[in-house]
Coordinates of C-alpha atoms (C1' of nucleotides) in Angstrom, one line a residue:
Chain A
X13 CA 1.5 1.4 28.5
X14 CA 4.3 4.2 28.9
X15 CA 6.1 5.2 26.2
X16 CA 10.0 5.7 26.5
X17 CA 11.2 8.4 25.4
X18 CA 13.2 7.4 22.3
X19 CA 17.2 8.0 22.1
X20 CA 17.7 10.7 19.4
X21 CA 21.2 11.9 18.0
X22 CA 22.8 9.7 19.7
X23 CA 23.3 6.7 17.0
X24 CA 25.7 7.1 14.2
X25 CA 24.7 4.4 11.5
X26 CA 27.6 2.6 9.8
X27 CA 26.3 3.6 6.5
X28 CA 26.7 7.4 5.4
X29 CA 23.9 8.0 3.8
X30 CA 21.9 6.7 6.3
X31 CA 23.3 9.3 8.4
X32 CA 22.7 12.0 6.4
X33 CA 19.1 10.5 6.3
X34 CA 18.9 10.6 9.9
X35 CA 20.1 13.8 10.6
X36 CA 17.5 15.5 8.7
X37 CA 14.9 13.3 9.7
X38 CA 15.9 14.9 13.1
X39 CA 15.8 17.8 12.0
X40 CA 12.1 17.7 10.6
X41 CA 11.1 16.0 13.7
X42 CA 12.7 17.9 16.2
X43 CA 10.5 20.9 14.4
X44 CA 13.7 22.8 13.8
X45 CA 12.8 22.3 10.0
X46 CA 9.4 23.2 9.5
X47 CA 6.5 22.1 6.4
X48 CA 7.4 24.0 3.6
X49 CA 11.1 24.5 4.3
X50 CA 13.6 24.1 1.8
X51 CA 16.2 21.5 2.8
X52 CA 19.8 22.0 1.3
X53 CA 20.2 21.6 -2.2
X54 CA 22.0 18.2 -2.9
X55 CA 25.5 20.0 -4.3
X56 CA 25.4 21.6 -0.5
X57 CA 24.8 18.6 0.8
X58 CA 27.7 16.7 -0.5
X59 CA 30.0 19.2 0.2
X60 CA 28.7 19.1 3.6
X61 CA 29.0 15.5 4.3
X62 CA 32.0 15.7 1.9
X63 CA 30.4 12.5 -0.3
X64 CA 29.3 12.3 -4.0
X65 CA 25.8 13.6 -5.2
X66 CA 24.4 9.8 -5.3
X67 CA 25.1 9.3 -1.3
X68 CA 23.0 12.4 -0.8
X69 CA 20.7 11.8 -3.2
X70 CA 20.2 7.9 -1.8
X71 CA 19.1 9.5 1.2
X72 CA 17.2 12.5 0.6
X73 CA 15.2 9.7 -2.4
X74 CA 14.3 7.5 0.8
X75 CA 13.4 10.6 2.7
X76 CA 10.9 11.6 0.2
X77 CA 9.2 8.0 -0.7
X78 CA 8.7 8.2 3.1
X79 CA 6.7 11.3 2.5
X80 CA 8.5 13.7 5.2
X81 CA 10.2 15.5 1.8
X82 CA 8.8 16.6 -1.3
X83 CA 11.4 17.2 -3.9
X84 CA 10.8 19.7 -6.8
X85 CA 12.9 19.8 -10.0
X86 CA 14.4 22.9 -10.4
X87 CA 13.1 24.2 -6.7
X88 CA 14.2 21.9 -4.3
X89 CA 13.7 19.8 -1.7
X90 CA 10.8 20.8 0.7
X91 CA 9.4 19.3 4.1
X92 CA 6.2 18.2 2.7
X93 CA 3.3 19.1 5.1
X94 CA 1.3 16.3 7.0
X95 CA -2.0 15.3 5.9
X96 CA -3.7 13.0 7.7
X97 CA -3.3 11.1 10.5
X98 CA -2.3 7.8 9.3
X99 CA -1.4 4.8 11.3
X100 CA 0.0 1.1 10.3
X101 CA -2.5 -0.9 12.2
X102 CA -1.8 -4.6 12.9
X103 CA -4.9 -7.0 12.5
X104 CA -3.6 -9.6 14.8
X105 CA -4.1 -13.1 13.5
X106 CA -6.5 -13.9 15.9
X107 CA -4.7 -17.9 17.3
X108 CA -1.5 -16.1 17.9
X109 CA -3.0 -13.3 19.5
X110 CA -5.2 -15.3 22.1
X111 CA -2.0 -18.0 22.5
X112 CA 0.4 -14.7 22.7
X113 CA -1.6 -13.7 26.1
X114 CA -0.9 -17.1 27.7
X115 CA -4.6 -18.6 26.6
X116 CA -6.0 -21.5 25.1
X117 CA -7.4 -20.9 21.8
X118 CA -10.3 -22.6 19.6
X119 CA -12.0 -22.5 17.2
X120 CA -15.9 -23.6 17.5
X121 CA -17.4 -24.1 13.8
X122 CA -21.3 -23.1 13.6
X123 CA -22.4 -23.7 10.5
X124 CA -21.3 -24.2 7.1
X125 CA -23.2 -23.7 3.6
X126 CA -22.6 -23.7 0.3
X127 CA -24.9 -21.0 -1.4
X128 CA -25.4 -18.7 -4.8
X129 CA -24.6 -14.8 -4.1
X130 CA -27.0 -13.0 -2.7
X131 CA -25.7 -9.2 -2.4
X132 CA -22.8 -7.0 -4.2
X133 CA -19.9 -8.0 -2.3
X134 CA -21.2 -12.0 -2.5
X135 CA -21.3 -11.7 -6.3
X136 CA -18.0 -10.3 -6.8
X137 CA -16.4 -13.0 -4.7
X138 CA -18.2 -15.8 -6.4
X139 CA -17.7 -14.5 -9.6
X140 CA -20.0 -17.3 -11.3
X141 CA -19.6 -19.4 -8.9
X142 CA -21.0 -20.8 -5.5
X143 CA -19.8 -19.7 -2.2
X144 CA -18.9 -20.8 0.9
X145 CA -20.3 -19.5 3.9
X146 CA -19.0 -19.8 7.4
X147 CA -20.1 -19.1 10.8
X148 CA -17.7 -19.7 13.9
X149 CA -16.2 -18.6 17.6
X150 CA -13.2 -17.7 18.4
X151 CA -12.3 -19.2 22.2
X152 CA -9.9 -17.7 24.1
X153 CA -9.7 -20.4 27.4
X154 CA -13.2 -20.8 27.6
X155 CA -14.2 -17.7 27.3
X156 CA -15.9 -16.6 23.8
X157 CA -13.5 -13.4 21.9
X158 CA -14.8 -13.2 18.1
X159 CA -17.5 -14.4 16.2
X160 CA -16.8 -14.7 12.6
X161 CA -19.1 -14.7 9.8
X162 CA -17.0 -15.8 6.6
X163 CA -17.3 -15.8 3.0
X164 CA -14.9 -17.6 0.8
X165 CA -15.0 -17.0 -2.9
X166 CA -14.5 -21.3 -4.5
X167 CA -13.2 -19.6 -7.5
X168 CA -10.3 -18.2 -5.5
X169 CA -9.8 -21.4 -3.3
X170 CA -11.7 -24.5 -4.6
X171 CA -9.9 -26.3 -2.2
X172 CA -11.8 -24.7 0.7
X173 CA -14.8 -26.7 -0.5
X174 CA -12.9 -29.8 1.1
X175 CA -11.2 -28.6 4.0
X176 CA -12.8 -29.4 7.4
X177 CA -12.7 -26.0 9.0
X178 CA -13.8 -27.3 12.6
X179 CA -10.0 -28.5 12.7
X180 CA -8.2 -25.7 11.1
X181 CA -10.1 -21.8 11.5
X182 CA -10.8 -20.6 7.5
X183 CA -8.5 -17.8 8.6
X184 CA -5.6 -20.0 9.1
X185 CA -6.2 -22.1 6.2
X186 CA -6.5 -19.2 3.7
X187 CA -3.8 -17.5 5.0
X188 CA -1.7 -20.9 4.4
X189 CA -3.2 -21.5 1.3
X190 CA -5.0 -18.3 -0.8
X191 CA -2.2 -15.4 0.5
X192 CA -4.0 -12.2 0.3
X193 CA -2.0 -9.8 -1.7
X194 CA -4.6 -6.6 -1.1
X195 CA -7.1 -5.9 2.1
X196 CA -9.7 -3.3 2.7
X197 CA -10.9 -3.4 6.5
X198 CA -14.0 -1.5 7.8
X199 CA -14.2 -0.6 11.5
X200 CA -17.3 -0.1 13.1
X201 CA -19.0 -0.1 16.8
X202 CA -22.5 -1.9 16.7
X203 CA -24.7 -3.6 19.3
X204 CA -24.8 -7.1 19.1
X205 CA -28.5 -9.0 18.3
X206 CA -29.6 -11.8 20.6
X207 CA -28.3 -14.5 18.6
X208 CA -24.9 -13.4 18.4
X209 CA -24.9 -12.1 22.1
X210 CA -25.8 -16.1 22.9
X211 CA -23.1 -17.2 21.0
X212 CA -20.3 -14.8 22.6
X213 CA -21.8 -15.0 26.0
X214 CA -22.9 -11.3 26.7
X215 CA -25.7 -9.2 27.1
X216 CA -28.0 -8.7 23.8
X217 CA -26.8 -5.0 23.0
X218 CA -23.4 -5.3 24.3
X219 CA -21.5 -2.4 22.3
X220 CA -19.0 -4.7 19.9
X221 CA -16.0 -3.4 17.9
X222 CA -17.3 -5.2 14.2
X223 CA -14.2 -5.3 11.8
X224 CA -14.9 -6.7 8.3
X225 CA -11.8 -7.3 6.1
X226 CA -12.3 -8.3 2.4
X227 CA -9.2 -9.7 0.3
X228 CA -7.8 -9.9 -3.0
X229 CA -5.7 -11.6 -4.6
X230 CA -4.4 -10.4 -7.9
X231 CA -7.4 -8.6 -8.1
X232 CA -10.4 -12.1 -7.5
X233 CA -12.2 -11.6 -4.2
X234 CA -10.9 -14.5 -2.0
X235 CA -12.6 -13.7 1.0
X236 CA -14.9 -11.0 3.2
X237 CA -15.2 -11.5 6.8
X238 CA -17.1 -10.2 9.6
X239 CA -15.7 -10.5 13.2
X240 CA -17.3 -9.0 15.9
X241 CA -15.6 -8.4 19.3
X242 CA -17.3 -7.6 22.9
X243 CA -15.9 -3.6 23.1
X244 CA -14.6 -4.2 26.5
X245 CA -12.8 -7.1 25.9
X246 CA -10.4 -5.8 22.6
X247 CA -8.8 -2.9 21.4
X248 CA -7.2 -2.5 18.2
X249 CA -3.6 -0.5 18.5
X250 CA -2.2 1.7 15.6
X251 CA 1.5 2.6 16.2
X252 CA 3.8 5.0 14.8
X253 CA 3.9 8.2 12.5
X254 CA 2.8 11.2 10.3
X255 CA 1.6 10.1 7.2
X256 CA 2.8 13.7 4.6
X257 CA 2.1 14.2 1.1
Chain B
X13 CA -17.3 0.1 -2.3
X14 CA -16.2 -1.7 -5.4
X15 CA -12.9 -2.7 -6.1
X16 CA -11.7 -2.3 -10.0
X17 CA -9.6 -5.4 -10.7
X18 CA -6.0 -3.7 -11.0
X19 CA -4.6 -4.0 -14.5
X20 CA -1.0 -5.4 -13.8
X21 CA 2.1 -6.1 -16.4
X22 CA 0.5 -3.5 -18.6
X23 CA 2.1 -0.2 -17.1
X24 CA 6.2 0.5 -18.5
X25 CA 7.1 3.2 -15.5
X26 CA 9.9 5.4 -16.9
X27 CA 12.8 4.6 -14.9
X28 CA 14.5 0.7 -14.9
X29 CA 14.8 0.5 -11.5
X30 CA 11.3 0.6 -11.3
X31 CA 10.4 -1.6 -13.9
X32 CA 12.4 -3.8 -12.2
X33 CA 10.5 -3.3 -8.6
X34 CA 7.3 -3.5 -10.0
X35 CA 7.9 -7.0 -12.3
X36 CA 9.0 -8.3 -9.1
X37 CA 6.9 -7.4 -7.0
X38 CA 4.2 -8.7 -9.9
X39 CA 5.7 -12.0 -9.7
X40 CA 5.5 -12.2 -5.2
X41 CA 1.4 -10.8 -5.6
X42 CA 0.2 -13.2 -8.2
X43 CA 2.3 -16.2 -6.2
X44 CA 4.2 -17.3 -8.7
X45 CA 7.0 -16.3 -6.4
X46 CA 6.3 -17.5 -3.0
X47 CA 7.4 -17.1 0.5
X48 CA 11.2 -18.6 1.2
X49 CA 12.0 -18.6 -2.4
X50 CA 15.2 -17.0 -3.6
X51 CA 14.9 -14.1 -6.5
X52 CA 17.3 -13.8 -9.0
X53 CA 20.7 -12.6 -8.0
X54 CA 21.6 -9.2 -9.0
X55 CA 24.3 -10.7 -11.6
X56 CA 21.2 -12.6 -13.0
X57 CA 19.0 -9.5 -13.3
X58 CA 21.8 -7.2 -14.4
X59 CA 22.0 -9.7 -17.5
X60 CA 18.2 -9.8 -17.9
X61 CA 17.5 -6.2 -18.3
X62 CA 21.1 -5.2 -19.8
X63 CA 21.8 -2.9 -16.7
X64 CA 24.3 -2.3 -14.0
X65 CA 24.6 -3.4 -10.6
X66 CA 23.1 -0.3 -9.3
X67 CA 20.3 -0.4 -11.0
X68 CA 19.3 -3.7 -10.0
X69 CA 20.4 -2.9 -6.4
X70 CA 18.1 0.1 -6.4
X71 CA 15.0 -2.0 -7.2
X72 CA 15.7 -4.9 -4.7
X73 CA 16.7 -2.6 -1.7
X74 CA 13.0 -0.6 -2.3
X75 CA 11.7 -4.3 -2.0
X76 CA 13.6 -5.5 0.8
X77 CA 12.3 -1.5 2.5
X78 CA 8.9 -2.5 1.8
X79 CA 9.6 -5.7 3.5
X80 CA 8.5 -7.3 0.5
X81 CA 11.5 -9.4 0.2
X82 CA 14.7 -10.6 2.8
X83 CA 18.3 -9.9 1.8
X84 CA 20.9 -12.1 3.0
X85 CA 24.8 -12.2 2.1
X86 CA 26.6 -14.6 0.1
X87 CA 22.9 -16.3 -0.2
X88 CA 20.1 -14.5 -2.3
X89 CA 17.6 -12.3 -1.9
X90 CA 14.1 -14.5 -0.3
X91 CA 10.4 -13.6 -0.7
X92 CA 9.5 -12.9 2.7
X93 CA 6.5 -14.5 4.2
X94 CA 4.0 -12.4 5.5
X95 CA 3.7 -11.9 9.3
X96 CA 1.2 -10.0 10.5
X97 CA -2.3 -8.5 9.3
X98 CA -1.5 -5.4 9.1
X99 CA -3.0 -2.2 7.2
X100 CA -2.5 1.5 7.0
X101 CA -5.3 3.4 9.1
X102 CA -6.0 6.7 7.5
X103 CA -7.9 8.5 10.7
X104 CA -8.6 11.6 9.1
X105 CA -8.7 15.6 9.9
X106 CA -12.2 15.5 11.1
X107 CA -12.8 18.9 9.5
X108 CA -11.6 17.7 6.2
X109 CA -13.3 14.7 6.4
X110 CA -16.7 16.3 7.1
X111 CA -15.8 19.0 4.0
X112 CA -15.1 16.5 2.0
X113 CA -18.7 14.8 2.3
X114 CA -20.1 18.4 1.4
X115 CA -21.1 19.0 4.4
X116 CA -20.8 22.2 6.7
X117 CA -18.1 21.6 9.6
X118 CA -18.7 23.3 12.9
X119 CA -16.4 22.2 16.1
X120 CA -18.6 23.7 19.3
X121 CA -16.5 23.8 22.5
X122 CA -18.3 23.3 25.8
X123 CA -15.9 23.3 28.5
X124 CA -12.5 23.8 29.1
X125 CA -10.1 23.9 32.1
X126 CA -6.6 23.8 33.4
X127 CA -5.8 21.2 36.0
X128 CA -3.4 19.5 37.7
X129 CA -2.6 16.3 36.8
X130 CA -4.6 13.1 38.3
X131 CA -3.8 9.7 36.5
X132 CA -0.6 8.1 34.7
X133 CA -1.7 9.2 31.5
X134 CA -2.2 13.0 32.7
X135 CA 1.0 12.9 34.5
X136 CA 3.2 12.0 31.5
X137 CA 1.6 14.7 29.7
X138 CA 1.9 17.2 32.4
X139 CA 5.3 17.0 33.3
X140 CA 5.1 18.6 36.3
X141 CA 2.9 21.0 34.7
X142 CA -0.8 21.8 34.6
X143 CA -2.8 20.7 31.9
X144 CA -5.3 21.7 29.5
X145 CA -8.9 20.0 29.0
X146 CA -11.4 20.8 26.6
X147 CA -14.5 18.6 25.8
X148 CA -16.2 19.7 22.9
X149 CA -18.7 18.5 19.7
X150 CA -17.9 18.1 16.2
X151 CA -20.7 19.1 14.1
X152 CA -21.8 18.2 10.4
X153 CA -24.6 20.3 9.4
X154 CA -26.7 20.4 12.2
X155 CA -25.7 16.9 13.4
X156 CA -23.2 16.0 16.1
X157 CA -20.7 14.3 14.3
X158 CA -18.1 13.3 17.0
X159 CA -17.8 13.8 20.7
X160 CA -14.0 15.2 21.9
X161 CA -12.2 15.0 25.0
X162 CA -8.8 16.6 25.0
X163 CA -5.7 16.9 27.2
X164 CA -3.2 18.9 26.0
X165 CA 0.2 19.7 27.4
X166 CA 1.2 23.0 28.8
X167 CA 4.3 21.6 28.8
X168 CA 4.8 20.7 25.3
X169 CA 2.2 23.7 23.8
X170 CA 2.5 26.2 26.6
X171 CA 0.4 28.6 23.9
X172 CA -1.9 26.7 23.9
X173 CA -3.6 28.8 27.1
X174 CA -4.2 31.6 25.3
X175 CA -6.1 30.2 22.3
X176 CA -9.8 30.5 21.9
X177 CA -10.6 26.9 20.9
X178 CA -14.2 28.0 20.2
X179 CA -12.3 29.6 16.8
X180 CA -10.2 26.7 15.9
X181 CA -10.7 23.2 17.0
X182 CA -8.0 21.7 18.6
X183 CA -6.6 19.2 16.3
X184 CA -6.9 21.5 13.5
X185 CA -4.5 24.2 16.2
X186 CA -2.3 21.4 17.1
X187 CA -1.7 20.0 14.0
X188 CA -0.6 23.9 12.9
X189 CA 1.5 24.5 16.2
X190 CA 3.1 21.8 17.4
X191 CA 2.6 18.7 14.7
X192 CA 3.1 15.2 16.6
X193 CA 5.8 13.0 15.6
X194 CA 4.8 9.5 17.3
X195 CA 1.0 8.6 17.9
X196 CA -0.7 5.4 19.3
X197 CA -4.1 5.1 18.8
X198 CA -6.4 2.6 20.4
X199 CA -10.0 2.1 18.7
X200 CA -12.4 0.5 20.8
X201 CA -16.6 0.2 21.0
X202 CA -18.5 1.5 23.8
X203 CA -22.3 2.4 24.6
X204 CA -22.6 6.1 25.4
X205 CA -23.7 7.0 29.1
X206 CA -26.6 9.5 29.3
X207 CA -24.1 12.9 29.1
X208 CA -22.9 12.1 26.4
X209 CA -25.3 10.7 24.6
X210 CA -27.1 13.9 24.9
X211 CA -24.5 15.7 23.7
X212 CA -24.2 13.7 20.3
X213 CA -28.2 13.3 20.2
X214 CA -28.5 9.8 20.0
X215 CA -30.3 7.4 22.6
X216 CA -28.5 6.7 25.7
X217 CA -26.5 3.1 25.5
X218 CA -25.9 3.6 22.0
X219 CA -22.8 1.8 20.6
X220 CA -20.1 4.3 19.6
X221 CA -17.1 3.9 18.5
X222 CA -14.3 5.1 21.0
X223 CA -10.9 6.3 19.5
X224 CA -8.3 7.5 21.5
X225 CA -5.2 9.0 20.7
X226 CA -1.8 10.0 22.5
X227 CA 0.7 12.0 20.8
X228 CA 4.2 12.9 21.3
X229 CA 6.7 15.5 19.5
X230 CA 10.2 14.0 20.4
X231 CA 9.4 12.1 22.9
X232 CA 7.3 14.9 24.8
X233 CA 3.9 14.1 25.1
X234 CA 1.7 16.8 23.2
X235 CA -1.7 16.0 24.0
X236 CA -4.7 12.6 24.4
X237 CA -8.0 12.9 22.8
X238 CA -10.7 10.7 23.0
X239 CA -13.2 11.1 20.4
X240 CA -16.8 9.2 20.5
X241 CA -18.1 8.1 16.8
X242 CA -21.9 7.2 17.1
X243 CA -20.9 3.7 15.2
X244 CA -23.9 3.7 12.6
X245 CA -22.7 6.8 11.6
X246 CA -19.1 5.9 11.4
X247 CA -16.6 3.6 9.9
X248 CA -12.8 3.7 9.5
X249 CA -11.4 2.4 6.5
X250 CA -7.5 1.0 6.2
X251 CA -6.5 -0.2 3.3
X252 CA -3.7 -2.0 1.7
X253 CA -1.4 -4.8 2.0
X254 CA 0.2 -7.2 3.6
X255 CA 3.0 -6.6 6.0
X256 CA 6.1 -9.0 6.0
X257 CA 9.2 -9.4 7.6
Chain C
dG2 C1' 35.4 -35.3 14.3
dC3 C1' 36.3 -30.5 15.6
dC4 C1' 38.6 -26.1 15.3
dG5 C1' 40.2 -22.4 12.9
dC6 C1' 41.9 -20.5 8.6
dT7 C1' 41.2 -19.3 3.9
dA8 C1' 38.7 -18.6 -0.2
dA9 C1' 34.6 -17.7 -2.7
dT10 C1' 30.4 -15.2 -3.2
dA11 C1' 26.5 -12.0 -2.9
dT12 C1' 25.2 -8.1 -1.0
dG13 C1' 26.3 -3.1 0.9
dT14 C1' 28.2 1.2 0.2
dA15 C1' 30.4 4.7 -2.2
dT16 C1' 32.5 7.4 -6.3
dA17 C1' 32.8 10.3 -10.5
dG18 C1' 30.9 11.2 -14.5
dA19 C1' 27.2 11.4 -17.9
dC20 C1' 22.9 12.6 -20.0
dA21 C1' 17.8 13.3 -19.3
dT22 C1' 14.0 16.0 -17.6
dA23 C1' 11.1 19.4 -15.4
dA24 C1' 10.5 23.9 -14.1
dG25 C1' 11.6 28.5 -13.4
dT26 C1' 14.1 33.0 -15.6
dC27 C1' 14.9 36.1 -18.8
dC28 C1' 14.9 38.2 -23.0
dG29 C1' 13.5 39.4 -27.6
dA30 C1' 9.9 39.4 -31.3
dG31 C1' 5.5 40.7 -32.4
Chain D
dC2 C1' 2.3 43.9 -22.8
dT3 C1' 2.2 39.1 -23.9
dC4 C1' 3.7 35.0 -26.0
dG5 C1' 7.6 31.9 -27.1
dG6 C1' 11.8 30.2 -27.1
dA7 C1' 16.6 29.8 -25.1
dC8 C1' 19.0 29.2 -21.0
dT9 C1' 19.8 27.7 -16.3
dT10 C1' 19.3 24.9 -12.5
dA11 C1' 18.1 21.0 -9.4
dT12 C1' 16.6 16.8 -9.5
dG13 C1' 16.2 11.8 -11.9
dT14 C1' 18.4 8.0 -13.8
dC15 C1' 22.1 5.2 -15.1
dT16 C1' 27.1 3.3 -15.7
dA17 C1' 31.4 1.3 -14.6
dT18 C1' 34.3 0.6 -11.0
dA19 C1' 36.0 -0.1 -6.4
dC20 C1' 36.4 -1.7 -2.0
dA21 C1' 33.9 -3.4 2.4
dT22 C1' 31.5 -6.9 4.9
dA23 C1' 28.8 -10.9 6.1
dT24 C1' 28.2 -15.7 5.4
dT25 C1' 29.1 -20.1 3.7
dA26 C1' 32.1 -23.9 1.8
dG27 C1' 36.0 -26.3 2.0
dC28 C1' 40.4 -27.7 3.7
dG29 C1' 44.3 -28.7 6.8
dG30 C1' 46.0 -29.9 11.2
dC31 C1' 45.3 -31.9 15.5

DNA sequence: GCCGCTAATATGTATAGACATAAGTCCGAG
DNA sequence: CTCGGACTTATGTCTATACATATTAGCGGC
């Protein structure tokens, strides 16, 4: 759980502007360029580096659809000014996760109904349509990890009607099948009811981290899911950096 | 919480290059193009729009950034296939965030100390150094909002003795002073013990959500906060799309 | 068949020049 | 003094060209 301290100035990337990229990257990090400093114009810059304006400009272009520079015509370029704390946070797939630890993993199927919409988020996924409704464990050796409560939208994946999800987990299968090209994921802490604390094995009230992903693709609801984990069995971990702009 | 069904292959964005990125990326999202399957070569696409090289270049290098596509000499350009679940976490300014609801923002500190260092964690931070701890309540209206522990380097913010944190909370100091350029987070549930259950109102056993966070500036660790979200109150929202590579 | 050389090919990087566009500056007309 | 328009400046986009580099296909010799 340390973190090393990471290497700095000491790589010289083969390509130039990449250096140049680098080095002010650096420079913003290290603090010695602050938000709302002007960096060089680019006609310093290339005399600088002694390149053309499109080496510098490559780099200082990537710099800003990163969000550390803002660039203003006329002005300059400017360290843009950090928001808010953004994070890339990985939503494991849940098989690879369990098998990555050096565990079994299965998948225990509940229940499974077809039914008509019932609720905002039902309706949009059906659009017109019946849904599929899922209800399942997630094992990790024998131990329970997740309990999943699924929707799948059959106007997004007919197919799903037919597949026999006690041999394949609906996760799996859409992922295979019905790639999600957008996501919106809620995170919340709740206490879990008795029937769900049966199925996962734990106390009734047990604090449990709830994530609940919906999915698009190409704008049709494919899919909204509700996994709920015992708190002090999973953490989620966001890596990585400023988000600015 | 509705999601309007993006309008696509309507928009004409200015510049070529991005016309370019954004049909192809139009063609990976709605699946015509799927993963492993090779894109046009740039000679093919510098035909199709009437361009140069460049141009084309441009477009597919901001997809193959993105990870949304795989470049390989002498073979293509490939659609990636998507790895990982993986979203972009906004955890926001708390102040901000509590503002932005319309709501008055109060952060109320209770204690705070300098110590010496007692646990792996602490003793990164420290450096060989004391260290500063603050506990404290964020408050919307009248309500506790979030529960804060802090660490913060001496080390790394050696001003940071001398600041009356009842004034400014300490994110919103931190964030001014000495802005983090790595961050791990870890979001977990929990049920409150008595303390600080009091301290955010709620009953006792209550599940929160628990997010902790460790920043560094340069490799230096800055400070570790560990905030306590009563989870009915609470949700995080990430949003966005699929990671690949 | 296997090794190593060569040739072909697609991408990677860079250049110099051109024109477009947005946004300040400055100055003159009213 | 204020409102517009002309000028200036820095970035935004694009072209045509050149050479570098990685990877594969194919061929010749053993």
């Amino acid at each position: 759980m340390n973190k090393p301290a990471p290497i700095v100035e000491a790589e010289a990337p083969a390509a130039l502007h990449q250096r140049i990229r680098t080095d002010i990257e650096a420079k913003i990090l290290s603090g010695e360029l602050g938000p709302g400093d002007r960096i060089p114009f680019e006609h310093e810059l290339t005399e600088l580096y002694g390149c053309s304006r499109m080496t510098v400009s490559k780099a200082i272009s990537a710099l800003a659809e990163a969000g550390l520079i803002e660039r203003r015509r006329r002005a300059g370029s400017f360290v843009a000014r950090p928001r808010v704390h953004s994070a890339v946070l990985d939503i494991p797939d849940l098989r690879s996760e369990i098998e990555g630890r050096g565990q079994d993993y299965r998948f225990e199927l509940i229940s499974t109904v077809q039914r008509a919409p019932d609720g905002v988020a039902e309706v949009e996924l059906a659009g017109g349509r019946t849904l599929l409704a899922l209800r399942g464990v997630h094992y990790a050796d024998a131990r329970p990890f997740a309990l999943e409560d699924r929707l799948i939208s059959l106007r997004a994946a007919p197919e799903a009607a037919r597949v026999d999800f006690g041999e394949i987990s609906p996760g799996a299968w859409l992922l295979e099948h019905i790639p999600w090209t957008e996501a919106e994921n809620r995170i919340a802490a709740m206490s879990v009811d008795a029937a769900d604390a049966r199925l996962l094995a734990i106390p009734t009230k047990t604090a449990c981290l709830a994530v609940e992903r919906r999915t698009w693709r190409g704008g049709v609801g494919v899919t909204r899911v509700r996994q709920l984990f015992p708190g002090e069995a999973y953490d989620l971990v966001a890596r990585f950096g400023p988000s600015r702009g």
